[in-house]
């Protein structure tokens, strides 16, 4: 709620206060956004860069190509490379330049393509230059040297590698499946349960309440639930991921609260016409409940999409069934990679770029859904707290 | 109509049966969810008996031998019992002490902010991390804190320092746990306080301004006390779940170097119970946690009920 204080004279204390308020909010805004931006930045940082660390933070979408030494006269020059030492650069008439120094270079294996390694250096006059050095395919000439435009250019190699990787695509698809079936199952179970709990004069309503709330209050824990899933034969089946959480008791109670808030008269008028309860539910209650069902559905969707624990527990040796969080964790920890996901198959992209890119791709669905969530959740959370 | 049914002396059973028949379609609706509950929740509770048994896969739940409270004693006397409890409770309390005030400050500053754009941008940004999974969080933390090329270490190295091992140092790891949890949840937790702030009667503020109260005084004497019941409710409810401490976060962030400070009850149950197949022991620990948790929730719920008039039951 913005306060309009313009009509009232502000004391200096007030000015400091409002300054502090804005400063704090800016700080929070930065604190939240900087790590996320840093992740995106890292995912498009080109591989093979050995230069000052600060250069990594200055990325541009595109830049001019590296230049030859055209305006240098042919001859030998010495450049002092930061972090390495002096190298001899031999410029020939055509403007091409080579060095025979054994300076460390990054390698790219894919398709025999080689990359430039970027270095900061100073020339003999103390002027700072940037050198792009490449290992030439024909040895004897030495490594090819060019003058580089030193802004690192966006490199989407990590994204290309991930989006064409079968494991990654499978995991994304698995997460989708789990989320969709999970939400359908969850709503299919939660809505009737919540509705029946809200029927005012239902005989045994108290018993039903206890029936639902006791397991919520007394959480028996992981192992006994695991054994239930095991005895149902659902281990290594994706349904095991959403079944245990299909009726979230908290969500159920929110929905019950909403249903209790629906005027009794509406239900009565349907019942007088002799309608069965499920008809009352579908034709009268449900159309009115769209906001709460959307909200609760979104809560379930977020839960199932992000679910890590259930997949970890119940998918034991079924790699092709892994949802995205599991695969993402494997990528981040550099473990359990089977051949298709191995690091050197990513070739063009650095390991950290791949990690950052996988994080970003995993976050995209949630970020896309976020406007919808924002639209519904404040309404929904309020709705659920209305009790009859 | 039978004259007897209209008098007070009607036998209750007759009415009850009629009532049940009248609502039969409700019960029909209830069948499937109730069966689900029976299988997944009560079936699990029944399986809980293995805490008092020595569960062996080949014997199953029913065939395993009773050993009474042995599993519980084993747990209480173990060397890890104190560590687990300590880690779990300390993390929960530390998160509580750090995150709740932060959420309150965030909600109050959002409420007091006069720049519409700033407020909406920060609000949107603050809610967002809640919707990211902890695995994604871990990825973001790696980008920031990785020992070689993490952002923070790069900045440190640029200024001539040595890179710091954040995620593998037992002293720094808990700090990272608490800070990252605050980063992720502070916005979402602030929603409740923002909703409460919206409910404050504006005439209180007007009266204060007429009296010449400064902004700081207004916040300190009116705004915060007005949401005190909500604050207390939130704190009490969090205390009720003090033994939870966040499985997803602790599991994903933990690594062998920081096990001593990174293991909470839930991760231990997973590692020992499922990882090492010590089903009975882990089930016993789970039941212990469930009982304590239930007591805490019931106590805090009763206290909350006394303060405001809302409750779960």
XYZ file of C-alpha atoms in Angstrom:
701
model
C 0.000 0.000 0.000
C 1.743 3.158 -1.115
C 1.289 6.006 1.242
C 0.652 9.397 -0.208
C 2.339 11.722 2.186
C 2.752 14.623 -0.142
C 0.150 16.665 1.672
C 2.007 16.410 4.935
C 5.299 18.050 5.645
C 8.034 15.485 6.071
C 10.402 15.820 8.952
C 14.023 15.067 8.305
C 13.586 11.877 10.259
C 10.882 10.870 7.859
C 13.108 11.592 4.900
C 15.781 9.344 6.308
C 13.156 6.691 6.960
C 11.816 6.683 3.446
C 15.322 6.771 2.086
C 16.147 3.724 4.193
C 12.995 1.978 3.011
C 13.864 2.513 -0.622
C 17.513 1.634 -0.057
C 16.566 -1.606 1.615
C 14.189 -2.537 -1.172
C 16.794 -1.777 -3.796
C 19.253 -3.894 -1.867
C 16.797 -6.787 -1.739
C 16.005 -6.371 -5.403
C 19.684 -6.593 -6.260
C 20.325 -9.423 -3.844
C 17.662 -11.489 -5.527
C 18.354 -10.574 -9.114
C 22.149 -10.568 -9.184
C 22.595 -14.294 -8.518
C 19.992 -15.116 -11.131
C 21.609 -12.808 -13.653
C 25.011 -14.248 -12.800
C 23.653 -17.698 -13.587
C 22.407 -16.596 -16.967
C 25.694 -14.840 -17.633
C 27.723 -17.871 -16.783
C 25.624 -20.021 -19.055
C 26.547 -17.930 -22.085
C 30.196 -17.395 -21.222
C 32.355 -18.826 -23.971
C 34.686 -21.631 -23.177
C 38.407 -21.429 -23.248
C 38.776 -17.991 -21.860
C 41.893 -17.436 -19.876
C 42.057 -13.815 -18.985
C 41.254 -11.464 -16.171
C 38.269 -12.680 -14.167
C 36.493 -9.386 -14.472
C 36.204 -9.832 -18.225
C 33.809 -12.655 -17.567
C 31.226 -10.233 -16.344
C 31.264 -8.118 -19.445
C 29.428 -10.043 -22.073
C 28.036 -8.634 -25.248
C 25.690 -10.209 -27.754
C 28.022 -9.843 -30.651
C 31.265 -8.250 -31.539
C 33.600 -7.656 -34.396
C 35.753 -10.470 -35.546
C 39.276 -10.712 -34.292
C 41.652 -8.737 -36.416
C 44.919 -9.554 -38.021
C 47.981 -7.422 -37.347
C 47.494 -5.374 -40.513
C 48.708 -2.084 -39.176
C 51.761 -3.680 -37.669
C 54.871 -3.765 -39.761
C 56.218 -7.173 -40.471
C 58.667 -8.234 -37.842
C 59.033 -9.673 -34.405
C 57.257 -8.229 -31.454
C 57.191 -9.080 -27.816
C 53.965 -9.054 -25.876
C 53.773 -9.526 -22.174
C 50.877 -11.833 -21.483
C 49.172 -11.419 -18.094
C 49.760 -14.442 -15.976
C 52.200 -16.061 -18.375
C 55.044 -13.844 -19.369
C 56.567 -12.550 -22.584
C 55.801 -14.200 -25.883
C 57.376 -13.560 -29.250
C 54.928 -12.738 -31.981
C 56.114 -12.908 -35.560
C 54.100 -10.706 -37.915
C 54.393 -11.465 -41.605
C 53.570 -9.293 -44.620
C 49.991 -10.410 -44.928
C 49.251 -9.235 -41.440
C 49.051 -12.716 -40.031
C 50.920 -13.336 -36.848
C 52.247 -16.439 -35.193
C 53.994 -17.386 -32.020
C 56.021 -20.415 -31.185
C 55.711 -20.034 -27.456
C 54.189 -22.877 -25.560
C 51.406 -20.835 -24.099
C 48.478 -22.843 -22.667
C 45.583 -23.083 -25.021
C 42.116 -24.538 -24.685
C 41.076 -27.256 -27.049
C 37.797 -27.966 -28.646
C 37.404 -31.479 -29.875
C 34.209 -31.372 -31.827
C 34.523 -31.658 -35.596
C 38.202 -30.783 -35.460
C 37.203 -27.223 -34.786
C 39.668 -25.311 -32.709
C 38.957 -22.212 -30.696
C 40.774 -19.119 -29.807
C 42.035 -18.639 -26.333
C 41.797 -15.067 -25.201
C 44.572 -13.398 -23.280
C 45.233 -9.956 -21.917
C 48.658 -8.636 -22.779
C 50.682 -5.464 -22.940
C 52.749 -4.571 -25.946
C 56.238 -3.126 -25.870
C 54.883 0.395 -25.372
C 52.857 -0.604 -22.381
C 49.588 -0.434 -24.226
C 47.074 -3.034 -23.197
C 45.907 -5.333 -25.932
C 43.919 -8.477 -26.164
C 45.239 -11.446 -28.022
C 43.282 -14.312 -29.457
C 45.604 -17.277 -29.833
C 44.720 -20.410 -31.667
C 46.540 -23.636 -32.133
C 46.932 -24.011 -35.864
C 46.119 -27.308 -37.460
C 49.370 -27.218 -39.446
C 52.168 -27.244 -36.927
C 55.372 -25.593 -37.949
C 53.804 -22.203 -38.283
C 53.168 -21.988 -34.594
C 50.037 -20.740 -32.901
C 48.059 -18.164 -34.781
C 47.731 -14.819 -33.023
C 45.100 -12.189 -33.651
C 44.182 -8.939 -32.014
C 40.953 -9.471 -30.205
C 38.038 -7.249 -29.526
C 37.943 -7.949 -25.940
C 34.459 -8.313 -24.939
C 33.430 -11.876 -24.485
C 30.679 -12.712 -26.861
C 27.560 -14.617 -25.967
C 28.086 -18.240 -26.698
C 25.084 -20.484 -26.664
C 27.067 -23.688 -26.950
C 25.850 -24.853 -23.556
C 22.236 -24.448 -24.587
C 22.818 -26.155 -27.900
C 24.434 -29.056 -26.119
C 21.636 -29.426 -23.605
C 18.707 -28.979 -25.929
C 20.028 -31.596 -28.286
C 20.907 -33.993 -25.505
C 18.523 -36.917 -25.339
C 18.813 -37.387 -21.610
C 17.985 -33.798 -20.973
C 14.990 -33.816 -23.279
C 13.764 -37.046 -21.721
C 14.088 -35.651 -18.233
C 12.205 -32.511 -19.199
C 9.466 -34.605 -20.704
C 9.369 -36.841 -17.646
C 8.877 -33.860 -15.408
C 6.057 -32.681 -17.653
C 4.357 -36.053 -17.498
C 4.699 -36.283 -13.758
C 3.351 -32.802 -13.292
C 0.363 -33.211 -15.588
C -0.712 -36.602 -14.308
C 0.073 -35.531 -10.794
C -2.110 -32.460 -10.940
C -4.987 -34.348 -12.527
C -4.782 -37.112 -9.937
C -4.372 -34.677 -7.099
C -7.347 -32.554 -8.058
C -9.424 -35.623 -8.791
C -8.803 -36.783 -5.234
C -8.617 -33.506 -3.358
C -11.750 -31.829 -4.698
C -14.219 -34.564 -3.702
C -12.505 -34.985 -0.358
C -12.610 -31.285 0.379
C -16.181 -31.009 -0.780
C -17.393 -33.895 1.321
C -15.644 -32.427 4.317
C -17.548 -29.216 3.741
C -21.036 -30.717 3.679
C -22.496 -29.265 6.811
C -24.943 -31.825 8.025
C -23.085 -34.900 6.923
C -23.421 -37.643 9.512
C -19.998 -38.564 10.733
C -18.464 -35.285 9.695
C -16.403 -35.181 12.821
C -15.110 -38.667 12.182
C -14.183 -37.644 8.676
C -12.297 -34.654 10.001
C -10.289 -36.795 12.354
C -9.748 -39.340 9.607
C -8.155 -36.710 7.427
C -6.268 -34.792 10.061
C -4.698 -37.538 12.124
C -2.129 -38.610 9.529
C -1.380 -34.942 8.956
C -0.674 -34.274 12.600
C 1.183 -37.474 13.153
C 3.493 -37.932 10.208
C 4.653 -41.504 10.332
C 7.697 -40.778 8.238
C 9.570 -41.848 5.190
C 10.215 -45.532 5.690
C 6.663 -46.765 6.313
C 5.401 -44.778 3.314
C 8.205 -46.227 1.247
C 7.102 -49.709 2.189
C 3.539 -48.947 1.098
C 4.748 -47.871 -2.324
C 6.959 -50.905 -2.478
C 4.118 -53.254 -1.707
C 2.026 -51.599 -4.396
C 4.771 -52.438 -6.833
C 5.272 -48.804 -7.753
C 8.995 -48.653 -7.178
C 10.684 -47.455 -10.364
C 7.352 -46.218 -11.623
C 6.748 -42.561 -12.169
C 3.368 -42.676 -10.474
C 5.209 -43.208 -7.211
C 6.364 -39.638 -7.442
C 2.991 -38.007 -7.281
C 0.856 -40.583 -5.534
C 2.089 -40.024 -1.967
C 1.471 -36.312 -2.257
C -1.753 -36.518 -4.217
C -3.887 -35.260 -1.376
C -2.006 -32.503 0.321
C -3.888 -32.122 3.548
C -3.145 -28.434 3.768
C -4.453 -27.877 0.249
C -7.482 -29.960 1.090
C -8.244 -27.779 4.082
C -7.924 -24.597 2.081
C -10.357 -25.979 -0.439
C -12.711 -27.105 2.280
C -12.697 -23.608 3.677
C -13.636 -22.271 0.303
C -16.445 -24.756 -0.180
C -17.781 -23.951 3.240
C -18.026 -20.372 2.151
C -20.380 -21.132 -0.684
C -23.903 -20.175 0.341
C -25.904 -23.124 1.482
C -28.905 -21.912 -0.482
C -27.248 -22.715 -3.769
C -26.648 -26.287 -2.765
C -30.144 -26.582 -1.310
C -31.842 -25.454 -4.459
C -30.073 -28.178 -6.404
C -30.826 -30.819 -3.819
C -34.492 -29.948 -3.718
C -34.626 -30.782 -7.375
C -33.535 -34.229 -6.332
C -30.017 -33.980 -7.643
C -27.410 -36.428 -6.475
C -24.475 -34.895 -4.693
C -22.025 -35.331 -7.521
C -24.387 -33.378 -9.729
C -24.466 -30.597 -7.172
C -20.716 -30.713 -7.155
C -20.152 -30.590 -10.871
C -22.868 -28.256 -12.000
C -23.001 -25.741 -9.198
C -19.970 -25.906 -6.965
C -17.240 -26.416 -9.517
C -18.087 -23.486 -11.783
C -17.980 -21.259 -8.714
C -14.719 -22.760 -7.571
C -12.576 -22.050 -10.581
C -10.244 -19.654 -8.732
C -9.563 -21.975 -5.832
C -9.116 -24.986 -8.070
C -6.711 -23.041 -10.258
C -4.803 -21.943 -7.193
C -4.593 -25.353 -5.593
C -3.866 -26.892 -8.978
C -0.974 -24.489 -9.357
C 0.326 -25.353 -5.895
C 0.304 -29.022 -6.842
C 1.865 -28.283 -10.218
C 4.738 -26.366 -8.663
C 5.240 -29.121 -6.129
C 5.311 -31.913 -8.674
C 7.475 -30.052 -11.159
C 10.055 -29.260 -8.516
C 9.835 -32.584 -6.787
C 13.192 -34.040 -6.016
C 12.754 -36.155 -2.936
C 10.144 -38.582 -4.205
C 11.958 -39.153 -7.461
C 15.155 -39.733 -5.537
C 13.536 -42.296 -3.293
C 11.331 -44.215 -5.649
C 13.251 -44.242 -8.919
C 16.101 -46.484 -8.038
C 17.725 -47.665 -11.208
C 15.500 -46.241 -13.893
C 17.589 -43.486 -15.388
C 15.299 -42.950 -18.306
C 12.461 -42.130 -15.952
C 14.352 -39.438 -14.086
C 12.633 -36.105 -13.913
C 14.498 -32.882 -14.425
C 15.537 -32.110 -10.831
C 17.326 -35.436 -10.526
C 19.138 -35.000 -13.819
C 19.968 -31.428 -12.920
C 21.474 -32.499 -9.645
C 23.553 -35.101 -11.405
C 24.838 -32.508 -13.819
C 25.629 -30.107 -10.990
C 27.498 -32.706 -9.051
C 29.217 -34.115 -12.084
C 28.216 -37.625 -11.092
C 26.330 -40.521 -12.462
C 26.707 -39.355 -15.988
C 26.134 -42.032 -18.465
C 27.836 -41.699 -21.801
C 25.355 -39.398 -23.477
C 25.573 -36.807 -20.750
C 29.280 -36.925 -20.196
C 31.045 -33.669 -19.872
C 33.399 -33.948 -22.785
C 30.523 -34.693 -25.085
C 29.451 -31.130 -24.515
C 32.619 -30.170 -26.274
C 32.169 -26.572 -27.068
C 30.797 -25.438 -23.758
C 32.610 -25.292 -20.472
C 31.409 -27.390 -17.566
C 30.253 -24.424 -15.557
C 28.410 -22.995 -18.540
C 26.560 -26.274 -18.951
C 25.701 -26.347 -15.271
C 24.411 -22.793 -15.359
C 22.495 -23.393 -18.568
C 20.793 -26.477 -17.167
C 19.799 -24.495 -14.101
C 18.305 -21.769 -16.239
C 16.419 -24.118 -18.530
C 15.001 -25.926 -15.499
C 13.811 -22.654 -14.066
C 12.108 -21.429 -17.233
C 8.792 -23.284 -16.857
C 8.289 -21.913 -13.388
C 9.166 -18.442 -14.525
C 6.698 -18.688 -17.399
C 3.993 -19.904 -15.060
C 4.824 -17.192 -12.573
C 2.508 -14.473 -13.943
C -0.391 -16.901 -13.772
C 0.570 -17.908 -10.286
C 0.757 -14.292 -9.223
C -2.641 -13.655 -10.681
C -4.265 -16.447 -8.726
C -2.423 -17.030 -5.518
C -3.193 -13.855 -3.639
C -6.831 -14.296 -4.481
C -6.717 -17.971 -3.753
C -4.985 -17.798 -0.413
C -7.498 -15.236 0.703
C -10.389 -17.287 -0.583
C -9.298 -20.323 1.311
C -9.315 -18.546 4.600
C -12.993 -17.724 4.366
C -14.733 -20.155 6.611
C -18.461 -20.681 6.760
C -46.366 -38.542 8.305
C -45.886 -40.732 11.305
C -46.793 -38.728 14.378
C -43.971 -40.342 16.300
C -41.258 -38.862 14.049
C -42.270 -35.345 14.927
C -41.962 -35.746 18.681
C -38.858 -35.275 20.773
C -38.957 -38.875 21.853
C -37.994 -40.224 18.446
C -35.226 -42.809 18.631
C -32.055 -41.174 17.316
C -30.966 -44.200 15.311
C -33.911 -43.921 12.987
C -33.020 -40.322 12.142
C -29.385 -41.177 11.753
C -30.096 -43.899 9.268
C -32.349 -41.581 7.294
C -29.655 -38.972 7.361
C -27.117 -41.395 6.061
C -29.397 -42.522 3.283
C -30.089 -38.938 2.380
C -26.409 -38.249 2.002
C -25.521 -41.458 0.288
C -24.227 -39.661 -2.787
C -21.821 -37.706 -0.628
C -20.466 -40.939 0.712
C -20.245 -42.237 -2.838
C -18.087 -39.239 -3.724
C -16.008 -39.900 -0.677
C -15.160 -43.478 -1.457
C -12.211 -43.012 -3.768
C -10.397 -40.341 -1.752
C -11.059 -42.280 1.436
C -9.573 -45.418 -0.073
C -6.566 -43.442 -1.207
C -6.154 -42.160 2.316
C -6.554 -45.615 3.762
C -3.848 -47.043 1.551
C -1.294 -44.308 1.542
C -1.704 -42.739 4.956
C -3.132 -45.373 7.223
C -1.357 -48.164 5.399
C 1.826 -46.309 6.164
C 0.854 -45.928 9.814
C 0.284 -49.654 9.997
C 3.692 -50.189 8.451
C 5.075 -48.080 11.248
C 5.043 -51.159 13.421
C 8.392 -52.143 11.969
C 9.869 -49.615 14.352
C 9.154 -52.139 17.032
C 10.313 -55.026 14.971
C 13.453 -56.143 13.280
C 12.380 -55.676 9.698
C 13.825 -58.017 7.134
C 12.712 -57.810 3.515
C 12.137 -61.478 3.207
C 9.874 -61.510 6.262
C 7.936 -58.443 5.241
C 6.164 -56.139 7.660
C 4.074 -58.801 9.301
C 6.605 -61.573 9.441
C 9.406 -59.639 11.061
C 10.133 -60.321 14.702
C 9.058 -58.040 17.526
C 11.861 -56.467 19.444
C 9.950 -53.837 21.341
C 11.704 -50.561 21.975
C 15.197 -51.771 21.081
C 15.378 -49.578 18.004
C 14.462 -46.530 20.013
C 17.069 -47.259 22.662
C 19.644 -47.841 19.992
C 18.852 -44.451 18.551
C 18.865 -42.590 21.861
C 22.146 -44.123 22.940
C 23.905 -43.652 19.649
C 26.677 -41.185 19.169
C 24.797 -39.442 16.419
C 21.582 -38.848 18.342
C 22.762 -35.642 19.948
C 24.349 -34.345 16.753
C 21.238 -34.985 14.718
C 18.947 -33.309 17.199
C 21.319 -30.431 17.608
C 21.714 -29.840 13.900
C 18.018 -30.119 13.213
C 16.892 -27.855 16.004
C 19.636 -25.305 15.544
C 18.952 -24.947 11.860
C 15.231 -24.533 12.445
C 15.736 -21.994 15.188
C 18.411 -20.098 13.314
C 16.213 -19.892 10.255
C 13.380 -18.711 12.435
C 15.434 -16.037 14.135
C 16.913 -14.783 10.902
C 14.142 -15.199 8.366
C 11.061 -14.086 10.269
C 12.366 -10.608 11.137
C 13.678 -10.288 7.600
C 10.262 -11.131 6.171
C 8.628 -8.671 8.506
C 11.028 -5.928 7.520
C 10.489 -6.761 3.872
C 6.727 -6.644 4.202
C 6.770 -3.384 6.137
C 9.136 -1.740 3.673
C 7.020 -2.911 0.775
C 4.002 -1.519 2.535
C 5.678 1.787 3.219
C 7.278 2.190 -0.149
C 5.990 5.166 -2.078
C 7.465 4.246 -5.432
C 4.949 2.035 -7.141
C 7.407 0.636 -9.642
C 10.079 -0.174 -7.103
C 7.531 -1.873 -4.909
C 6.073 -4.011 -7.658
C 9.443 -4.965 -9.084
C 10.890 -5.973 -5.733
C 7.730 -7.804 -4.766
C 7.756 -9.809 -7.966
C 11.446 -10.561 -7.604
C 11.129 -11.543 -3.967
C 8.375 -14.087 -4.564
C 10.148 -15.758 -7.452
C 12.802 -17.889 -5.705
C 10.136 -19.724 -3.752
C 9.040 -21.391 -6.966
C 12.480 -22.688 -7.801
C 13.446 -26.082 -6.537
C 16.369 -26.516 -4.180
C 18.301 -28.221 -6.938
C 18.057 -25.059 -8.989
C 19.028 -23.117 -5.868
C 22.078 -25.299 -5.536
C 23.000 -24.499 -9.109
C 22.709 -20.790 -8.407
C 24.781 -21.184 -5.259
C 27.437 -22.960 -7.304
C 27.543 -20.041 -9.731
C 28.126 -17.748 -6.785
C 30.247 -19.781 -4.442
C 32.153 -22.376 -6.429
C 35.740 -22.514 -5.214
C 37.288 -21.952 -8.632
C 35.122 -19.795 -10.786
C 32.292 -18.748 -8.525
C 31.317 -15.124 -8.810
C 32.202 -14.197 -5.266
C 35.524 -15.972 -5.383
C 36.341 -14.322 -8.692
C 35.752 -10.935 -7.129
C 37.872 -11.889 -4.135
C 40.674 -13.103 -6.358
C 40.474 -9.953 -8.443
C 41.147 -7.938 -5.340
C 44.054 -10.122 -4.530
C 42.518 -12.495 -2.029
C 42.398 -16.242 -1.823
C 39.301 -18.078 -2.913
C 37.151 -19.238 -0.031
C 35.604 -22.660 0.232
C 32.070 -21.793 1.171
C 30.255 -25.009 0.608
C 32.782 -27.399 2.096
C 33.800 -25.545 5.234
C 32.024 -26.635 8.393
C 32.000 -23.140 9.798
C 30.704 -21.433 6.691
C 28.277 -24.085 5.563
C 25.573 -23.375 8.179
C 25.717 -19.696 7.319
C 25.180 -20.514 3.673
C 22.270 -22.764 4.609
C 20.531 -20.039 6.549
C 21.250 -17.264 4.075
C 20.127 -19.295 1.091
C 16.942 -20.295 2.851
C 16.230 -16.647 3.629
C 16.969 -15.691 0.026
C 14.573 -18.264 -1.232
C 11.700 -17.976 1.193
C 11.756 -14.436 2.484
C 9.411 -13.163 -0.187
C 6.889 -15.946 0.170
C 6.870 -15.669 3.945
C 6.281 -11.960 3.628
C 2.944 -12.569 1.911
C 1.248 -13.399 5.169
C 2.534 -10.242 6.781
C 1.598 -8.147 3.774
C -1.929 -9.508 3.920
C -2.043 -8.585 7.591
C -0.707 -5.121 6.892
C -3.417 -4.569 4.322
C -5.929 -5.181 7.037
C -4.800 -2.369 9.280
C -7.347 0.368 9.643
C -5.963 3.425 7.839
C -7.632 5.778 10.281
C -5.079 4.693 12.849
C -2.355 6.104 10.660
C -4.274 9.252 9.963
C -4.775 9.824 13.658
C -1.091 9.290 14.256
C -0.104 11.761 11.592
C -2.479 14.335 12.959
C -0.801 13.857 16.306
C 2.497 14.595 14.609
C 4.021 11.162 14.740
C 7.060 10.636 12.543
C 7.153 7.777 10.100
C 9.399 5.748 12.328
C 7.126 6.250 15.289
C 4.147 5.315 13.205
C 5.740 2.047 12.159
C 7.042 1.207 15.577
C 3.920 2.044 17.558
C 1.151 1.190 15.143
C 2.164 -0.931 12.194
C 4.175 -3.574 13.961
C 1.926 -3.980 16.985
C -1.047 -4.317 14.643
C 0.416 -7.406 13.075
C 1.722 -8.841 16.305
C -0.885 -11.637 16.399
C 0.135 -12.728 12.931
C 3.799 -12.660 13.881
C 3.167 -14.734 16.952
C 1.055 -17.187 14.971
C 3.731 -17.606 12.346
C 6.460 -18.090 14.931
C 4.443 -20.626 16.869
C 3.543 -22.593 13.784
C 7.168 -22.663 12.738
C 8.128 -23.879 16.184
C 5.669 -26.682 15.686
C 7.694 -27.902 12.731
C 11.073 -27.370 14.324
C 12.153 -30.929 13.646
C 11.694 -30.613 9.908
C 14.511 -28.224 8.993
C 14.237 -28.768 5.237
C 15.149 -32.144 3.725
C 15.440 -30.944 0.154
C 17.799 -28.137 1.009
C 20.026 -30.093 3.346
C 20.231 -33.091 1.060
C 21.130 -31.121 -2.019
C 23.618 -28.805 -0.345
C 25.300 -31.423 1.771
C 28.553 -33.078 0.845
C 30.922 -35.436 2.657
C 33.072 -32.604 3.963
C 30.272 -31.058 5.989
C 28.339 -34.098 7.116
C 28.879 -33.260 10.769
C 26.951 -30.019 10.388
C 24.882 -30.970 7.404
C 22.963 -33.990 8.605
C 19.474 -33.451 9.963
C 16.987 -36.054 11.109
C 15.279 -36.360 7.754
C 18.461 -36.727 5.722
C 19.757 -39.240 8.237
C 16.559 -41.288 7.927
C 17.010 -41.304 4.175
C 20.690 -42.150 4.226
C 20.551 -44.813 6.891
C 17.068 -46.124 6.361
C 16.963 -46.362 2.610
C 20.625 -46.088 1.821
C 21.818 -48.675 4.319
C 18.523 -50.551 4.483
C 18.195 -50.043 8.232
C 14.469 -49.873 7.850
C 13.478 -50.560 11.427
C 15.880 -48.117 12.978
C 14.961 -45.359 10.576
C 11.273 -46.044 11.091
C 11.797 -45.707 14.822
C 13.519 -42.386 14.330
C 10.695 -41.289 12.067
C 8.118 -42.192 14.682
C 10.080 -40.391 17.361
C 10.139 -37.302 15.169
C 6.459 -37.702 14.356
C 5.420 -37.899 17.974
C 7.500 -34.953 19.109
C 6.325 -33.040 16.074
C 2.725 -33.814 16.815
C 3.060 -32.681 20.411
C 4.727 -29.469 19.334
C 2.085 -28.756 16.719
C -0.738 -29.426 19.140
C 0.779 -27.213 21.803
C 1.498 -24.380 19.417
C -1.920 -24.720 17.847
C -3.590 -24.421 21.224
C -1.596 -21.324 22.040
C -2.417 -19.844 18.651
C -6.075 -20.555 19.192
C -5.948 -18.600 22.404
C -4.411 -15.620 20.675
C -6.463 -15.434 17.520
C -9.640 -17.282 16.926
C -8.501 -19.419 14.072
C -7.208 -22.922 14.098
C -6.682 -25.904 11.895
C -9.163 -28.181 13.596
